[in-house]
Amino acid sequence: MQAYLKLDHIDKTFSRGNASTEVLKDINLTIEKGEYVSIIGHSGCGKSTLLNIVAGLTPTTMGCVLLENREVNSPGPDRAVVFQNHSLLPWLTVYENVRLGVDKVFASSKTRGERDAWTMHNLNLVQMAHAKDKRPAEISGGMKQRVGIARALAMEPKVLLLDEPFGALDALTRAHLQDSVMALHQKLGNTILMITHDVDEAVLLSDRIVMMTNGPSARIGEVLDVPLARPRKRLELSTNAAYLKCRLRVLEFLYERHRFVEAA
Amino acid sequence: MNMPATKTEPVTMLPATVAPVVAMTPKRPPRADKYIKMVRETAVRGVPPLIVLALLMLFWELVCRRAGSTLPPPSRVYKDTKELIFDPFFDRGGIDKGLFWHLSASLQRVALGYSLAAVAGIALGTLVGQSVWAMRGLDPIFQVLRTIPPLAWLPLSLAAFRDGQPSAIFVIFITSIWPIIINTAVGIRNIPQDYRNVAAVVQLNPLEFFWKIMIPAAAPYIFTGLRIGIGLSWLAIVAAEMLIGGVGIGFFIWDAWNSSHISEIILALFYVGIIGFVLDRVIAGLAKVVTRGTALN
């Protein structure tokens, strides 16, 4: 099968004056269409940088990102991002936040009415249609993140990039939102690249888990296939042998072989 | 507030039974309470300034009542300027007009100069906030120019425009533009990277980015600048008009001084103060409406 999204020998060095730090070293990864891939690693290993590179928000030093065999090096709606801290515009309502992207992406291909319907459709997907006229400050953290997801989905991205999307949420809300994302992935078949530092989350949601070594010069240490059938049920998995094995593999990688050095 | 009214309406239309009486009586007290509360709140805010004002007037009256005092007491001011107070609209040609005409002439100059300053200030502030090169190039110049007192510009602008009217407007413009530029630039520089990322992913073009992200995100800062600007321009207009002459509250004051009508000066100062306060409130109110969304966060 042809690679859908390909990260080809990506190096990233940040330089400031004479000092330069190599953050990422020789990152190679291919992702197939419809696949859910998680990137996990200790904080500071450059996983957010890697996501920003795929999003086109950060330029690479060497190497390139190929989407459907075409190089992408600037941001665009084909790689929509769900940001860690939701990044909704506080002066717009929930509806207007989603509509902003819809209006740009479908400016010529959809009529005004169709764009409205499409915006509402996406708000319905994340069960936020009831709060469409509220402002971000008036809804909870979990709801904001739902709207962030709706905004990204509404752009009909080829790849959906999730930057620690549940990191700032409490455990119960997080579990609820993870189930929502799983259901959406099942329903829409999106290709998803997610950054996370939560082992359970990675195993539960992903088809493959990419484990990064510690920075500087972080590399891909190991890629783990998660051979669990979908749809997955959180409760059933907690006693599933394959699930526990995957979880153990990731934990071993993170805490035994690449323990986080508290040097910084 | 409407709740009790709408609820009692259908009830009163029913034939008189025990029910409406029972339904209405418990609803009355909260409404009355509300009015009492409102009156009390108004009193709490309004009474102290009134008392202080009355005491100040009394003090002024006592001090200036003595024979040989250089300034008139409030009672004299009122007696002398009764005509001006009660007939602000007379127009006997030239500069012999009612206070309304003087104030409106000044306000028109401020409106024009300040509007130009707001547009140019926000545009330049955006440039300085957005482009590092523009900031390095322009910021030192702005920092020097903004310290020049408003009236120091007047001779230069008179030389350039050879007319009082555009010169006064220019002085307003140049006085109020600096806080607008500087605050807008700070606001633009403080736009969170997240919003820029969102704009990049959605692929807003520069014009859309300006209207949909920059202006709303920087609005609280911009309005701080606008509010300082309107205050400064009202300060500058009085001084500028004293020098350029013609119709305007500044020249009215200067004219009153030359004719030794001290009471008229005091009345004019009162109006200048009130209008300056109202202008400030108007911009503050506008800011409240416009930045409603941003302020919440």
XYZ file of C-alpha atoms in Angstrom:
561
model
C 0.000 0.000 0.000
C 1.152 3.482 -0.854
C 2.156 5.708 2.074
C -0.420 8.415 2.693
C 1.614 10.618 4.993
C 5.367 10.248 4.967
C 7.939 11.878 7.229
C 11.176 11.562 5.303
C 14.493 11.898 7.144
C 13.433 14.854 9.218
C 16.060 16.697 11.234
C 15.281 19.774 13.266
C 17.837 22.063 14.810
C 16.927 25.208 16.640
C 19.632 27.814 16.584
C 19.837 30.962 18.574
C 22.877 33.028 17.837
C 25.831 30.669 17.972
C 24.159 28.049 20.148
C 22.189 25.398 18.361
C 20.220 22.472 19.720
C 19.413 19.446 17.640
C 15.911 18.474 18.678
C 14.961 15.788 16.186
C 17.277 13.443 14.363
C 16.457 11.385 11.313
C 12.735 10.855 11.824
C 11.223 8.426 9.337
C 7.604 7.426 9.535
C 4.933 6.381 7.075
C 1.273 6.493 7.931
C -1.454 4.828 5.926
C -4.822 6.259 5.152
C -7.276 5.818 8.012
C -4.584 4.884 10.460
C -4.493 6.207 14.024
C -0.893 6.766 15.067
C 0.244 8.089 18.438
C 3.592 9.583 19.251
C 4.631 9.121 22.864
C 7.698 10.259 24.716
C 8.849 12.151 27.755
C 8.301 15.871 27.845
C 10.971 17.816 26.017
C 11.650 15.042 23.521
C 10.424 17.132 20.626
C 7.134 15.431 19.929
C 5.262 18.715 19.761
C 7.940 20.051 17.439
C 7.394 17.029 15.227
C 3.656 17.685 15.110
C 4.257 21.333 14.293
C 6.526 20.246 11.462
C 3.796 18.029 10.031
C 1.322 20.883 10.465
C 3.722 23.146 8.593
C 3.931 25.600 11.483
C 7.630 24.880 12.015
C 10.026 24.417 9.088
C 12.312 21.386 9.017
C 16.084 21.733 8.976
C 16.506 18.670 6.766
C 14.065 16.239 5.231
C 10.465 16.770 4.302
C 6.852 15.834 4.922
C 4.997 14.180 2.050
C 1.230 14.027 1.950
C -0.083 11.876 -0.893
C 3.406 12.055 -2.410
C 3.424 15.813 -2.464
C 5.681 17.882 -0.255
C 3.923 20.067 2.273
C 5.890 22.766 4.046
C 3.344 25.403 4.990
C 0.243 25.193 7.167
C -3.044 24.317 5.552
C -6.508 22.967 6.250
C -5.562 19.554 4.822
C -3.628 19.018 8.090
C -5.987 20.489 10.667
C -4.668 20.734 14.205
C -6.504 20.284 17.489
C -4.366 22.344 19.820
C -3.551 21.349 23.364
C -5.177 24.399 24.893
C -8.115 24.449 22.452
C -7.102 27.852 21.002
C -10.657 28.932 20.365
C -10.977 32.620 19.581
C -12.631 34.096 22.674
C -14.465 36.877 20.832
C -16.310 34.442 18.574
C -19.133 32.113 19.538
C -18.749 28.358 19.319
C -20.542 28.391 15.978
C -18.433 31.244 14.600
C -15.223 29.513 15.639
C -16.104 26.478 13.548
C -17.607 28.568 10.773
C -14.365 30.557 10.381
C -12.555 27.511 9.011
C -15.554 26.303 7.031
C -15.908 29.656 5.283
C -12.282 29.606 4.188
C -12.019 25.983 3.112
C -15.354 25.792 1.287
C -15.484 29.393 0.085
C -16.058 28.382 -3.521
C -17.309 24.810 -3.271
C -20.271 25.300 -0.923
C -23.063 27.854 -0.837
C -23.745 29.940 2.251
C -26.554 27.627 3.334
C -24.455 24.536 2.795
C -21.644 26.016 4.859
C -24.087 26.713 7.666
C -25.428 23.162 7.493
C -21.892 21.755 7.421
C -20.899 23.801 10.463
C -23.933 22.549 12.366
C -23.281 18.996 11.196
C -19.805 19.087 12.699
C -21.019 20.635 15.926
C -23.546 17.795 16.096
C -20.768 15.244 15.597
C -19.126 16.402 18.816
C -22.492 16.978 20.548
C -21.950 20.694 20.899
C -24.805 22.019 18.763
C -26.705 23.030 21.900
C -23.987 25.539 22.846
C -23.513 27.048 19.416
C -24.199 30.617 20.555
C -22.047 30.459 23.660
C -18.617 31.990 23.862
C -15.583 29.863 24.775
C -15.356 31.455 28.217
C -18.865 30.232 29.006
C -18.251 26.517 28.408
C -16.150 23.918 30.234
C -12.683 22.751 29.265
C -13.948 19.481 27.814
C -16.557 21.313 25.763
C -13.932 23.719 24.424
C -11.832 20.793 23.289
C -14.894 19.288 21.588
C -15.369 22.518 19.688
C -11.670 22.467 18.807
C -12.180 18.981 17.360
C -15.283 20.116 15.456
C -13.337 23.044 14.010
C -10.604 20.701 12.797
C -13.039 18.083 11.461
C -15.067 20.725 9.639
C -12.073 21.517 7.449
C -12.233 17.969 6.116
C -8.527 17.433 6.696
C -6.609 14.624 5.046
C -4.748 14.190 8.310
C -6.035 15.225 11.696
C -3.261 16.312 14.043
C -3.988 16.122 17.765
C -1.492 17.881 20.025
C -2.023 16.352 23.468
C -5.717 17.053 23.030
C -6.781 15.700 26.404
C -3.769 16.819 28.415
C -5.451 19.701 30.178
C -8.617 17.820 31.128
C -9.601 15.970 34.284
C -9.577 12.162 34.152
C -13.341 11.653 33.764
C -13.736 14.239 31.025
C -10.671 12.844 29.322
C -12.081 9.318 29.216
C -15.346 10.626 27.854
C -13.613 12.609 25.143
C -11.349 9.699 24.228
C -14.459 7.595 23.618
C -15.849 10.380 21.439
C -12.684 10.576 19.380
C -12.669 6.786 18.983
C -16.266 6.839 17.806
C -15.513 9.653 15.344
C -12.496 7.819 13.992
C -14.618 4.727 13.550
C -17.363 6.651 11.802
C -15.353 8.988 9.578
C -12.200 6.925 9.018
C -9.851 9.890 9.458
C -6.122 9.544 9.395
C -4.971 10.748 12.796
C -1.594 11.617 14.232
C -1.748 12.235 17.967
C 0.827 13.443 20.445
C 0.385 12.119 23.963
C 2.272 11.364 27.141
C -0.402 9.046 28.503
C 0.361 5.354 27.987
C -3.222 4.135 28.439
C -4.509 6.727 26.038
C -1.964 5.723 23.411
C -2.760 2.023 23.648
C -6.498 2.538 23.780
C -6.747 4.787 20.750
C -3.921 3.884 18.395
C -3.244 1.391 15.671
C 0.440 2.071 16.083
C 2.448 3.756 18.803
C 5.626 5.607 17.929
C 7.954 5.837 20.907
C 10.501 8.600 20.938
C 13.840 8.543 22.725
C 14.788 11.410 24.995
C 16.067 14.611 23.529
C 18.239 16.299 22.495
C 18.539 14.617 19.116
C 15.448 12.547 19.760
C 14.856 9.650 17.407
C 12.110 7.138 16.930
C 13.093 4.402 19.363
C 10.463 1.844 18.578
C 7.170 1.474 16.766
C 4.591 -0.791 18.343
C 1.591 -2.270 16.559
C -1.525 -2.460 18.673
C -3.330 -5.607 17.489
C -6.684 -4.856 19.073
C -9.905 -5.115 17.116
C -12.133 -2.075 16.828
C -14.473 -0.945 18.171
C -12.597 -1.068 21.450
C -14.305 -0.976 24.804
C -12.425 0.636 27.642
C -13.756 -1.729 30.315
C -13.233 -4.961 28.389
C -9.702 -3.951 27.477
C -8.637 -3.511 31.077
C -8.384 -7.290 31.381
C -7.438 -8.042 27.764
C -4.050 -9.792 27.537
C -2.998 -8.118 24.271
C -3.858 -4.705 25.675
C -1.874 -5.325 28.836
C 1.079 -6.585 26.822
C 1.128 -3.469 24.647
C 0.836 -1.299 27.689
C 3.750 -3.088 29.315
C 5.905 -2.697 26.200
C 5.363 1.060 26.171
C 5.952 1.353 29.904
C 9.173 -0.622 29.618
C 10.365 1.604 26.825
C 9.585 4.790 28.685
C 10.626 3.879 32.196
C 13.364 1.314 31.796
C 15.213 1.868 28.581
C 14.664 5.594 28.137
C 14.052 6.861 31.569
C 13.523 10.561 31.771
C 16.694 12.161 33.013
C 15.815 14.943 35.358
C 18.796 16.986 34.343
C 16.968 20.042 33.161
C -38.172 41.908 36.041
C -40.817 40.917 33.536
C -41.401 37.593 35.114
C -44.030 38.569 37.694
C -45.955 40.678 35.174
C -46.277 37.966 32.534
C -47.188 35.417 35.108
C -49.962 37.428 36.694
C -51.554 38.421 33.391
C -53.308 35.163 32.555
C -54.320 34.867 36.164
C -56.113 38.212 36.242
C -58.096 37.264 33.162
C -59.619 34.325 34.949
C -62.862 34.845 36.839
C -62.198 35.978 40.342
C -61.393 32.980 42.470
C -59.221 32.468 45.448
C -56.337 31.371 43.282
C -55.261 34.729 41.760
C -55.130 36.379 45.128
C -52.953 33.627 46.429
C -50.761 33.728 43.341
C -50.258 37.480 43.334
C -49.567 38.283 46.937
C -46.290 36.424 47.278
C -44.971 37.983 44.048
C -45.337 41.584 45.170
C -42.675 41.853 47.859
C -39.674 40.827 45.680
C -40.464 43.526 43.137
C -40.780 46.216 45.777
C -37.582 44.917 47.312
C -35.867 45.296 43.997
C -36.869 48.952 43.705
C -35.804 49.651 47.253
C -32.489 47.994 46.505
C -32.016 50.044 43.344
C -32.804 53.291 45.155
C -30.448 52.335 47.937
C -27.628 51.532 45.512
C -28.109 54.810 43.672
C -28.095 56.650 46.975
C -24.924 54.887 48.104
C -23.155 55.989 44.944
C -24.778 59.383 44.480
C -25.010 60.870 47.952
C -21.304 61.076 48.932
C -20.228 63.071 45.840
C -23.225 65.396 46.289
C -22.336 66.061 49.908
C -18.684 66.666 49.092
C -19.675 68.963 46.216
C -21.991 70.956 48.473
C -19.253 71.307 51.088
C -16.743 72.481 48.477
C -19.207 75.050 47.140
C -19.852 76.281 50.641
C -16.114 76.592 51.301
C -15.623 78.427 47.985
C -18.532 80.739 48.773
C -17.129 81.568 52.210
C -13.594 82.156 50.962
C -14.497 84.313 47.956
C -17.290 86.261 49.562
C -14.967 88.582 51.441
C -14.495 92.015 49.992
C -11.385 92.292 47.840
C -11.263 88.620 46.830
C -9.904 88.151 43.321
C -12.255 85.347 42.303
C -16.058 85.436 42.375
C -17.989 83.121 44.718
C -20.420 80.576 43.190
C -23.397 82.825 43.775
C -21.752 85.618 41.739
C -20.778 83.147 38.990
C -24.377 82.072 38.710
C -25.685 85.647 38.655
C -23.149 86.769 36.034
C -23.580 83.834 33.681
C -27.313 83.233 33.988
C -27.812 84.413 30.441
C -25.119 82.075 29.072
C -26.450 79.128 31.030
C -30.067 79.475 30.013
C -29.544 80.588 26.427
C -26.672 78.606 24.960
C -27.975 78.889 21.395
C -27.846 82.636 20.639
C -25.805 83.765 17.670
C -25.089 87.466 17.183
C -22.525 86.893 14.462
C -18.732 86.771 14.705
C -17.561 85.185 17.905
C -20.487 86.502 19.928
C -22.275 83.168 20.119
C -23.823 80.964 22.784
C -21.731 78.367 24.570
C -23.337 75.580 22.554
C -21.750 76.915 19.359
C -18.342 77.290 20.956
C -18.433 73.794 22.384
C -19.711 72.246 19.178
C -16.950 73.962 17.167
C -14.354 72.534 19.549
C -15.964 69.106 19.474
C -15.979 69.099 15.685
C -12.250 69.821 15.586
C -11.605 67.091 18.123
C -13.846 64.661 16.241
C -11.974 65.203 13.005
C -8.440 65.237 14.424
C -9.126 62.323 16.734
C -10.746 60.162 14.030
C -7.746 60.674 11.779
C -5.445 59.850 14.691
C -7.446 56.698 15.504
C -7.254 55.374 11.936
C -3.605 56.311 11.389
C -2.639 55.264 14.919
C -4.159 51.798 14.660
C -2.599 51.300 11.213
C 0.871 52.427 12.328
C 0.558 50.531 15.606
C -0.276 47.362 13.692
C 2.747 47.876 11.469
C 5.066 48.443 14.416
C 3.573 45.527 16.341
C 3.712 43.125 13.439
C 7.024 43.872 11.763
C 10.254 43.744 13.706
C 11.946 45.887 11.097
C 9.274 48.589 11.312
C 9.499 48.513 15.090
C 13.261 48.983 15.054
C 12.963 51.760 12.509
C 9.975 53.652 13.834
C 9.892 53.081 17.572
C 12.845 55.368 18.471
C 11.360 58.138 16.337
C 7.975 57.751 17.985
C 9.526 57.768 21.437
C 11.144 61.135 20.715
C 8.206 62.722 18.892
C 5.665 61.779 21.530
C 7.425 63.830 24.191
C 6.923 67.069 22.225
C 4.211 69.132 23.937
C 1.077 69.608 21.798
C 1.373 73.378 21.592
C 4.932 73.196 20.324
C 3.485 71.768 17.117
C 1.141 74.713 16.615
C 3.541 77.277 15.124
C 4.911 74.671 12.765
C 1.474 73.604 11.604
C 0.399 77.228 11.217
C 3.420 77.736 8.994
C 2.530 74.664 6.969
C -1.241 75.126 6.656
C -1.411 78.945 6.880
C -4.835 78.655 8.497
C -6.067 78.176 12.048
C -8.633 75.441 11.446
C -6.401 72.731 9.897
C -3.635 73.670 12.321
C -5.859 73.024 15.333
C -6.975 69.707 13.841
C -3.361 68.773 13.223
C -2.466 69.532 16.834
C -5.286 67.244 18.010
C -4.101 64.572 15.612
C -0.468 64.710 16.642
C -1.351 64.811 20.351
C -3.658 61.833 20.425
C -1.885 59.555 17.953
C 1.043 58.440 20.158
C -0.827 56.536 22.860
C -2.936 54.914 20.146
C 0.146 53.765 18.201
C 2.009 52.516 21.245
C -0.907 50.646 22.808
C -1.947 49.083 19.504
C 1.623 47.898 18.928
C 1.770 46.311 22.383
C -1.598 44.660 21.771
C -0.513 43.249 18.423
C 2.765 42.003 19.859
C 0.868 40.229 22.637
C -1.425 38.235 20.365
C -0.956 34.639 21.539
C 0.942 32.388 19.156
C -2.045 30.025 19.310
C -4.257 32.498 17.479
C -1.588 32.954 14.827
C -1.357 29.173 14.447
C -5.119 28.925 14.056
C -5.028 31.610 11.378
C -2.178 29.800 9.628
C -3.974 26.457 9.595
C -7.189 28.040 8.338
C -5.075 30.015 5.837
C -6.495 33.461 6.467
C -5.035 36.025 4.103
C -3.338 39.106 5.606
C -6.469 41.258 5.327
C -8.675 38.615 6.972
C -6.004 38.088 9.608
C -6.065 41.816 10.353
C -9.851 42.045 10.731
C -10.621 38.657 12.242
C -7.668 38.030 14.531
C -5.514 41.108 15.114
C -8.155 43.745 15.744
C -10.324 41.668 18.103
C -7.325 40.172 19.904
C -5.687 43.561 20.405
C -8.964 45.405 21.057
C -8.502 45.817 24.821
C -5.103 47.422 24.250
C -6.313 49.524 21.342
C -9.134 50.913 23.445
C -6.743 51.790 26.244
C -4.845 53.860 23.685
C -8.022 55.386 22.295
C -9.144 56.380 25.765
C -5.879 58.076 26.635
C -5.955 59.709 23.190
C -9.392 61.261 23.587
C -8.393 62.718 26.946
C -5.224 64.237 25.518
C -6.975 65.685 22.495
C -9.546 67.414 24.675
C -6.672 68.805 26.746
C -4.938 70.071 23.642
C -7.915 71.670 21.911
C -8.523 74.255 24.623
C -4.916 75.387 24.549
C -4.727 75.385 20.764
C -7.911 77.400 20.382
C -6.664 80.046 22.770
C -3.933 80.750 20.261
C -5.728 80.361 16.946
C -8.834 82.363 17.914
C -12.236 82.134 16.227
C -15.180 80.150 17.533
C -14.328 77.492 20.108
C -14.400 76.993 23.842
C -10.664 77.666 24.152
C -10.940 81.080 22.586
C -14.109 81.757 24.560
C -12.055 81.341 27.747
C -9.250 83.534 26.439
C -11.739 86.167 25.303
C -13.448 86.130 28.703
C -10.074 86.643 30.383
C -9.294 89.606 28.132
C -12.655 91.150 28.998
C -12.186 90.286 32.708
C -15.325 88.121 32.782
C -13.994 85.739 35.396
C -17.413 84.152 35.990
C -17.630 83.165 32.343
C -14.252 81.458 32.591
C -15.465 79.427 35.538
C -18.630 78.410 33.688
C -16.575 77.413 30.632
C -14.216 75.341 32.760
C -17.211 73.551 34.207
C -18.420 72.648 30.717
C -14.952 71.609 29.556
C -14.679 69.263 32.519
C -18.092 67.731 31.991
C -17.514 67.170 28.274
C -14.072 65.686 28.838
C -15.650 63.274 31.303
C -18.436 62.367 28.868
C -15.952 61.766 26.020
C -13.954 59.441 28.232
C -17.102 57.557 29.252
C -18.218 57.226 25.636
C -14.950 55.582 24.595
C -14.973 53.403 27.707
C -18.553 52.330 26.952
C -17.649 51.587 23.353
C -14.711 49.498 24.566
C -16.997 47.545 26.842
C -19.366 46.705 23.997
C -16.651 45.869 21.467
C -14.357 43.816 23.711
C -17.157 41.918 25.416
C -15.884 38.583 24.136
C -12.210 39.184 24.736
C -12.638 40.627 28.166
C -14.380 37.474 29.330
C -11.319 35.357 28.814
